[in-house]
């Protein structure tokens, strides 16, 4: 019986150990939201996140990971993909509150021509079960990073924090 899977990650040359025995696959959908414009550092971080999700999929911990692009900054009112990004942000705020999303997300009141401006996190993970948000990373109020989500998934720990 396979109890665990050691795979080489990119973090300090240490293996990522994925617990395989005695667990079910995550019952939900995973979406990785990525800002359209990333710094070189954030791009490297994204590659590491996606590599880790590839390993989690290979170990059958998660069934599918969706990657969705969103703008780095949106000024409302708007339409199209920017409006979809704002709707997603509003879902997050409703679930955990705006303070829990800082500093990854920042909302400012707009001037006369714009209702508000939202700066989006470079990388965000949302976990939904039956369409309901159950996990959200990063969260400042729980000191939960994107990497914490990956570590919890690999170890077989819960990722529901909403």
mmCIF file of C-alpha atoms in Angstrom:
data_model
loop_
_atom_site.group_PDB
_atom_site.id
_atom_site.type_symbol
_atom_site.label_atom_id
_atom_site.label_comp_id
_atom_site.label_asym_id
_atom_site.label_seq_id
_atom_site.Cartn_x
_atom_site.Cartn_y
_atom_site.Cartn_z
ATOM 1 C CA UNK A 1 0.000 0.000 0.000
ATOM 2 C CA UNK A 2 1.314 3.422 -0.947
ATOM 3 C CA UNK A 3 1.483 5.594 2.164
ATOM 4 C CA UNK A 4 3.118 8.657 0.735
ATOM 5 C CA UNK A 5 4.712 10.061 -2.338
ATOM 6 C CA UNK A 6 8.041 11.887 -2.191
ATOM 7 C CA UNK A 7 8.473 14.275 -5.074
ATOM 8 C CA UNK A 8 11.127 16.878 -5.548
ATOM 9 C CA UNK A 9 9.837 20.385 -5.238
ATOM 10 C CA UNK A 10 11.582 23.652 -5.888
ATOM 11 C CA UNK A 11 11.630 24.872 -2.306
ATOM 12 C CA UNK A 12 15.194 24.740 -0.989
ATOM 13 C CA UNK A 13 15.795 21.387 -2.694
ATOM 14 C CA UNK A 14 13.584 19.672 -0.098
ATOM 15 C CA UNK A 15 11.148 16.991 -1.243
ATOM 16 C CA UNK A 16 7.442 17.635 -1.112
ATOM 17 C CA UNK A 17 5.851 14.703 0.686
ATOM 18 C CA UNK A 18 2.293 14.052 -0.392
ATOM 19 C CA UNK A 19 0.264 11.851 1.944
ATOM 20 C CA UNK A 20 -1.487 9.298 -0.251
ATOM 21 C CA UNK A 21 -2.793 6.649 2.173
ATOM 22 C CA UNK A 22 -6.112 6.866 3.946
ATOM 23 C CA UNK A 23 -7.456 9.945 2.243
ATOM 24 C CA UNK A 24 -9.980 10.927 -0.360
ATOM 25 C CA UNK A 25 -9.407 13.406 -3.126
ATOM 26 C CA UNK A 26 -10.464 16.966 -2.409
ATOM 27 C CA UNK A 27 -14.217 17.159 -2.925
ATOM 28 C CA UNK A 28 -14.414 20.472 -4.689
ATOM 29 C CA UNK A 29 -12.968 22.627 -7.401
ATOM 30 C CA UNK A 30 -9.698 24.494 -7.141
ATOM 31 C CA UNK A 31 -9.193 27.770 -8.990
ATOM 32 C CA UNK A 32 -5.861 29.553 -9.064
ATOM 33 C CA UNK A 33 -6.401 33.225 -9.874
ATOM 34 C CA UNK A 34 -3.423 34.954 -11.435
ATOM 35 C CA UNK A 35 -2.913 38.651 -12.141
ATOM 36 C CA UNK A 36 -2.322 39.527 -15.805
ATOM 37 C CA UNK A 37 0.869 41.370 -14.924
ATOM 38 C CA UNK A 38 3.400 39.619 -12.669
ATOM 39 C CA UNK A 39 6.839 40.604 -11.465
ATOM 40 C CA UNK A 40 9.692 38.159 -12.120
ATOM 41 C CA UNK A 41 9.511 37.062 -8.473
ATOM 42 C CA UNK A 42 5.744 36.460 -8.649
ATOM 43 C CA UNK A 43 6.157 34.615 -11.942
ATOM 44 C CA UNK A 44 8.653 32.227 -10.295
ATOM 45 C CA UNK A 45 6.268 31.802 -7.372
ATOM 46 C CA UNK A 46 3.410 31.024 -9.766
ATOM 47 C CA UNK A 47 5.525 28.379 -11.513
ATOM 48 C CA UNK A 48 6.197 26.760 -8.132
ATOM 49 C CA UNK A 49 2.483 26.849 -7.210
ATOM 50 C CA UNK A 50 1.443 25.291 -10.522
ATOM 51 C CA UNK A 51 4.196 22.644 -10.281
ATOM 52 C CA UNK A 52 2.923 21.711 -6.820
ATOM 53 C CA UNK A 53 -0.634 21.440 -8.119
ATOM 54 C CA UNK A 54 0.623 19.216 -10.951
ATOM 55 C CA UNK A 55 2.106 16.901 -8.305
ATOM 56 C CA UNK A 56 -1.121 16.972 -6.275
ATOM 57 C CA UNK A 57 -3.103 16.054 -9.390
ATOM 58 C CA UNK A 58 -0.670 13.227 -10.197
ATOM 59 C CA UNK A 59 -1.106 11.896 -6.646
ATOM 60 C CA UNK A 60 -4.911 12.158 -7.108
ATOM 61 C CA UNK A 61 -5.264 14.591 -4.214
ATOM 62 C CA UNK A 62 -7.082 17.090 -6.438
ATOM 63 C CA UNK A 63 -9.029 16.231 -9.568
ATOM 64 C CA UNK A 64 -8.601 19.427 -11.522
ATOM 65 C CA UNK A 65 -7.045 22.834 -11.078
ATOM 66 C CA UNK A 66 -8.378 25.729 -13.097
ATOM 67 C CA UNK A 67 -6.201 28.748 -13.772
ATOM 68 C CA UNK A 68 -8.039 32.029 -14.304
ATOM 69 C CA UNK A 69 -6.434 35.342 -15.206
ATOM 70 C CA UNK A 70 -7.668 38.565 -13.726
ATOM 71 C CA UNK A 71 -6.540 42.174 -14.079
ATOM 72 C CA UNK A 72 -4.059 43.545 -11.572
ATOM 73 C CA UNK A 73 -6.229 46.639 -11.077
ATOM 74 C CA UNK A 74 -9.889 47.284 -11.862
ATOM 75 C CA UNK A 75 -11.678 50.604 -11.705
ATOM 76 C CA UNK A 76 -15.446 50.246 -11.339
ATOM 77 C CA UNK A 77 -17.905 50.499 -12.912
ATOM 78 C CA UNK A 78 -16.762 48.182 -15.661
ATOM 79 C CA UNK A 79 -17.884 45.260 -17.791
ATOM 80 C CA UNK A 80 -16.460 42.109 -19.361
ATOM 81 C CA UNK A 81 -13.632 40.207 -17.663
ATOM 82 C CA UNK A 82 -12.962 43.080 -15.264
ATOM 83 C CA UNK A 83 -16.571 42.917 -14.053
ATOM 84 C CA UNK A 84 -16.191 39.158 -13.504
ATOM 85 C CA UNK A 85 -13.048 39.822 -11.443
ATOM 86 C CA UNK A 86 -14.932 42.366 -9.304
ATOM 87 C CA UNK A 87 -17.781 39.892 -8.779
ATOM 88 C CA UNK A 88 -15.225 37.331 -7.592
ATOM 89 C CA UNK A 89 -13.647 39.886 -5.239
ATOM 90 C CA UNK A 90 -17.107 40.774 -3.888
ATOM 91 C CA UNK A 91 -17.745 37.061 -3.239
ATOM 92 C CA UNK A 92 -14.503 36.896 -1.244
ATOM 93 C CA UNK A 93 -15.374 40.028 0.758
ATOM 94 C CA UNK A 94 -18.839 38.678 1.536
ATOM 95 C CA UNK A 95 -17.339 35.402 2.763
ATOM 96 C CA UNK A 96 -14.433 36.665 4.899
ATOM 97 C CA UNK A 97 -14.511 40.474 4.987
ATOM 98 C CA UNK A 98 -12.262 42.997 3.256
ATOM 99 C CA UNK A 99 -9.740 43.172 6.124
ATOM 100 C CA UNK A 100 -9.020 39.442 5.796
ATOM 101 C CA UNK A 101 -7.967 39.979 2.178
ATOM 102 C CA UNK A 102 -5.380 42.689 2.812
ATOM 103 C CA UNK A 103 -2.608 43.228 1.855
ATOM 104 C CA UNK A 104 -3.071 40.912 -1.153
ATOM 105 C CA UNK A 105 -6.162 42.820 -2.218
ATOM 106 C CA UNK A 106 -6.704 46.522 -1.758
ATOM 107 C CA UNK A 107 -9.920 48.448 -2.348
ATOM 108 C CA UNK A 108 -10.037 52.228 -2.559
ATOM 109 C CA UNK A 109 -12.965 54.567 -3.021
ATOM 110 C CA UNK A 110 -12.957 56.133 -6.441
ATOM 111 C CA UNK A 111 -13.318 59.679 -7.589
ATOM 112 C CA UNK A 112 -16.303 61.103 -9.453
ATOM 113 C CA UNK A 113 -15.774 59.029 -12.595
ATOM 114 C CA UNK A 114 -15.130 55.688 -10.862
ATOM 115 C CA UNK A 115 -16.990 54.085 -7.990
ATOM 116 C CA UNK A 116 -14.006 52.175 -6.627
ATOM 117 C CA UNK A 117 -10.635 50.729 -7.514
ATOM 118 C CA UNK A 118 -9.548 47.217 -6.552
ATOM 119 C CA UNK A 119 -6.007 45.924 -6.764
ATOM 120 C CA UNK A 120 -5.971 42.141 -7.002
ATOM 121 C CA UNK A 121 -3.573 39.652 -5.451
ATOM 122 C CA UNK A 122 -0.899 38.313 -7.797
ATOM 123 C CA UNK A 123 -1.879 34.739 -6.903
ATOM 124 C CA UNK A 124 -4.988 33.567 -5.084
ATOM 125 C CA UNK A 125 -6.477 30.112 -4.531
ATOM 126 C CA UNK A 126 -10.211 29.589 -4.138
ATOM 127 C CA UNK A 127 -11.731 26.231 -3.258
ATOM 128 C CA UNK A 128 -15.411 25.718 -3.887
ATOM 129 C CA UNK A 129 -17.669 22.807 -3.052
ATOM 130 C CA UNK A 130 -20.967 22.670 -4.923
ATOM 131 C CA UNK A 131 -20.363 26.263 -6.014
ATOM 132 C CA UNK A 132 -19.905 27.561 -2.465
ATOM 133 C CA UNK A 133 -16.596 29.109 -1.420
ATOM 134 C CA UNK A 134 -15.033 26.909 1.274
ATOM 135 C CA UNK A 135 -11.337 27.829 1.118
ATOM 136 C CA UNK A 136 -9.537 31.056 0.284
ATOM 137 C CA UNK A 137 -5.813 31.769 0.227
ATOM 138 C CA UNK A 138 -4.204 34.187 1.065
ATOM 139 C CA UNK A 139 -6.047 35.362 4.175
ATOM 140 C CA UNK A 140 -4.411 37.853 6.495
ATOM 141 C CA UNK A 141 -6.779 37.198 9.407
ATOM 142 C CA UNK A 142 -5.657 33.559 9.577
ATOM 143 C CA UNK A 143 -2.114 34.184 8.377
ATOM 144 C CA UNK A 144 -2.869 31.674 5.615
ATOM 145 C CA UNK A 145 -0.744 31.919 2.482
ATOM 146 C CA UNK A 146 -1.063 30.242 -0.901
ATOM 147 C CA UNK A 147 1.835 27.997 0.149
ATOM 148 C CA UNK A 148 -0.066 27.054 3.342
ATOM 149 C CA UNK A 149 -2.890 25.762 1.137
ATOM 150 C CA UNK A 150 -0.467 23.606 -0.847
ATOM 151 C CA UNK A 151 1.159 22.266 2.323
ATOM 152 C CA UNK A 152 -2.234 21.380 3.833
ATOM 153 C CA UNK A 153 -3.334 19.605 0.659
ATOM 154 C CA UNK A 154 -0.091 17.604 0.531
ATOM 155 C CA UNK A 155 -0.375 16.607 4.198
ATOM 156 C CA UNK A 156 -4.044 15.649 3.972
ATOM 157 C CA UNK A 157 -5.127 18.479 6.273
ATOM 158 C CA UNK A 158 -8.330 20.481 5.812
ATOM 159 C CA UNK A 159 -8.185 23.508 3.532
ATOM 160 C CA UNK A 160 -11.641 24.831 4.344
ATOM 161 C CA UNK A 161 -11.150 28.177 6.069
ATOM 162 C CA UNK A 162 -14.263 30.135 5.094
#
